Amino acid sequence: MLQSSNTVELMKPDKLTIHDLFQKERRYVVPLYQRAYVWNEHDQWEPLWDDIERQAEGCLNPDGVTPKQSHFLGAIVLNVSRIVGAGVARSEVIDGQQRLTTLQIIIATIRDFAIQANSAHAARLRRLTTNEDEKPGSDGSFKVWPTNADREIFRLVLSAGSPAELAKLLAKDEADAPRMAAAYNYFYKCVARFVGSNDEDSELRERRIFALFQALRTALQLVVIELEDGDDPQVIFETLNARGQPLLPSDLIRNYVFMRAATDVTCDADDLYNRFWRPFDDDRVETSVNGEDRFWHIEERQGRLTRPRIDLFLFHYLVIQTERDLNIGQLFREFRDWRDVNPGSVEALLDDLKRYSSLFAKLIQPLGTDRVSVLARRLRSLDTSTVYPVLLYVVSLPEERLSTSSKVQILEDIESWLVRRFICQLTNKNYNRFFVALLAKVKRAAVSEDLADVVRAELSRSSDVTTIWPPDDEFLTGWLTRPMYAKTRPDRSAMVLRAVEAHIRTRRNEAITLPPHLTVEHLLPQNGSVTDYPIDEPMPLLAGETHDRCRERVIHTVGNLTLLTNELNSSVSNGPFPSKVAKIVADSDLRLNAWLRSDAPASWSERSIMERGQLLFDTAVEIWPRPALEPENINDDESGATEKGVWQFSDPGLLKAKRAGIVSALILREGVTVQARNLAKYASSNGTLRAIVAISKRYMDRAAFPYWYAYHPESDEFLAGGEKGYLLLGCMDRDYAFAIPRSILALHLASLNTTTRKTTKKLHYHIHLVDRFGKLMLALPKQDDVLDIDPYRMGLTKDASL
């Protein structure tokens, strides 16, 4: 075989009529690896019948029974014919299986109609669909034998005898008939319309049946190309696949893999297909989606495009193998190139595909309550599939490589990274490259490394807007100010609210399963009147924002949103807030709405929205925590770190307990209750007492200053706004903390080193605690001195809590 970039030189081309092709005692077998029957009425059946009918009309002309001009129906490509045992000759169909299968169905409809009409031509038509040297009804008796997925339905279609009998055999209405049965029904009607009813002239009907037969015998032709030994069927298959219904990349991949298996004497291609690939063709869903009931052929959205699930799975699998950002439009070429470099065992490949496919199915159709299913459901709302290769690889790892607890941490960290970025409305344009890089890091990690730490470090490393994991202050800003609800994708805000609802349920609440289709309701209605919902003062205006624009933005933030059933949502009016509350209280059992039963305000405004948003944020940071990490001052050239840029983490649970102990100690000492503004900021109700909490682990590789913190000018301004302000410094391995008065700290800020980050242009001070004279002291590097902070030391109790 000679191949150039644009053409393929094919061997042994013959021009045969449909009659000549099928009158031989021969089986045309479609290899098991080819796709199922996909032709349809609009694109293929109707045009094909028009061609047949036109030629049959020509055979009715008064000059004779031969049409003036033959008609070309296309080409088919066959592999070398073989005779096995006592059976008839067999040829494999490399290209043209859809056309051959359809022609056999058409001939069967003409045959069956002729039998019903007692036509003299019925026997001649029967010989075009049956190998008479084979046992009737056996596989070998069929002229065309389709791929595995279609064989049983094809047997019924070719053997039924009439549409009515076929419907009985299928036990289905015509509207629900499988595609091959639908083709039979369509062409039978076409034949009946062309030939005429039994009430018409019997001689005319006989002539018209013969005209159809004669068109098959003399007018309708195919170019039949039979390959010889040495020709590469795969090259032909790839070159000709654009004819007719375009092949899916997965069709080409299946063909490629099993054609290789068929030429390997150590492989049993049929056994490999049945054990590994058959589920891709046969798995069904109870309810079809857009007319498709094959699980792996249902289309899923990926970004702006939709693709069959099997193509998406193979794409993500290939990303795992290549660790490259691939173009799904070139999926088959990428797969073939990868296998050419990494040939390996076909069975090992198929076994790996089967293993990963079961994991992928759980991502695209999550059904359970396990951590993977929870994350998968939320990812579907976020419409983020670029992370799938990382998740598939991580979930596939055995316990001895990745413990269950570390696996859960990875899933939680990835979800937090994605959700925080969504809330802050940060771009997702770089996600494909980012997650491919993360995958490569995980796959190349040393065996001694905990992969959870590797993933956390990569998620936390960047401060660039395209990949940053938003810290709590940015998360809070996005939570309170960004309009989360969007009419085009309400499922995203519903996902966030469902997560909050699930998290705030306690053991005292009933264990209920939330309905799948809860809808988002605005407490301050989108169309609420200013009379019922007056403009609040002061409004939480952003720079350059009018009151109207502020309201338009704030009503779509988290603090104004809740969940209701669709029926309750429809009944809740745009009227005054008290009437809306009454209806929600009467019918909603969600914990998100429980506060309305005992603590509902008389009115609802922008200020109310911000306050509720702040309360919900306390839950949000528990669902989607960002682990406390050091150093915040990653560009600190004075740190003395033995390895620049290596981030170290403290357990979130231990940090939370330590923070609670520190704040409780301050409350006990000052005799004033404080509330959290965010994870670091605390203040009394009137704002007179304020505190910033910072915690550090002990860094064993930094003997000069084992504890270090970042202190920001914004934090200093916050403390300066109260009558009393304290910087609370905690140490993870010590049972005491330091409450340094802001008034004292302000005197020494000029003696501290600073860093201005290149990306954010924000400055922060370096707080370093050093061991001197048997106690911890604050380093003042610019004076080459230390500050004794022992007078500000306060003890912590083990059972302290907020």
PDB file of C-alpha atoms in Angstrom, residues 143 301 403 622 652:
ATOM      1  CA  LYS A 143     -24.845 -12.077   4.157  1.00  0.00           C
ATOM      2  CA  ARG A 301     -20.780  19.438  28.229  1.00  0.00           C
ATOM      3  CA  SER A 403      -3.875   6.753  52.737  1.00  0.00           C
ATOM      4  CA  GLU A 622     -15.298  25.396  57.681  1.00  0.00           C
ATOM      5  CA  PRO A 652      -6.475  23.064  60.402  1.00  0.00           C
TER       6      PRO A 652
END
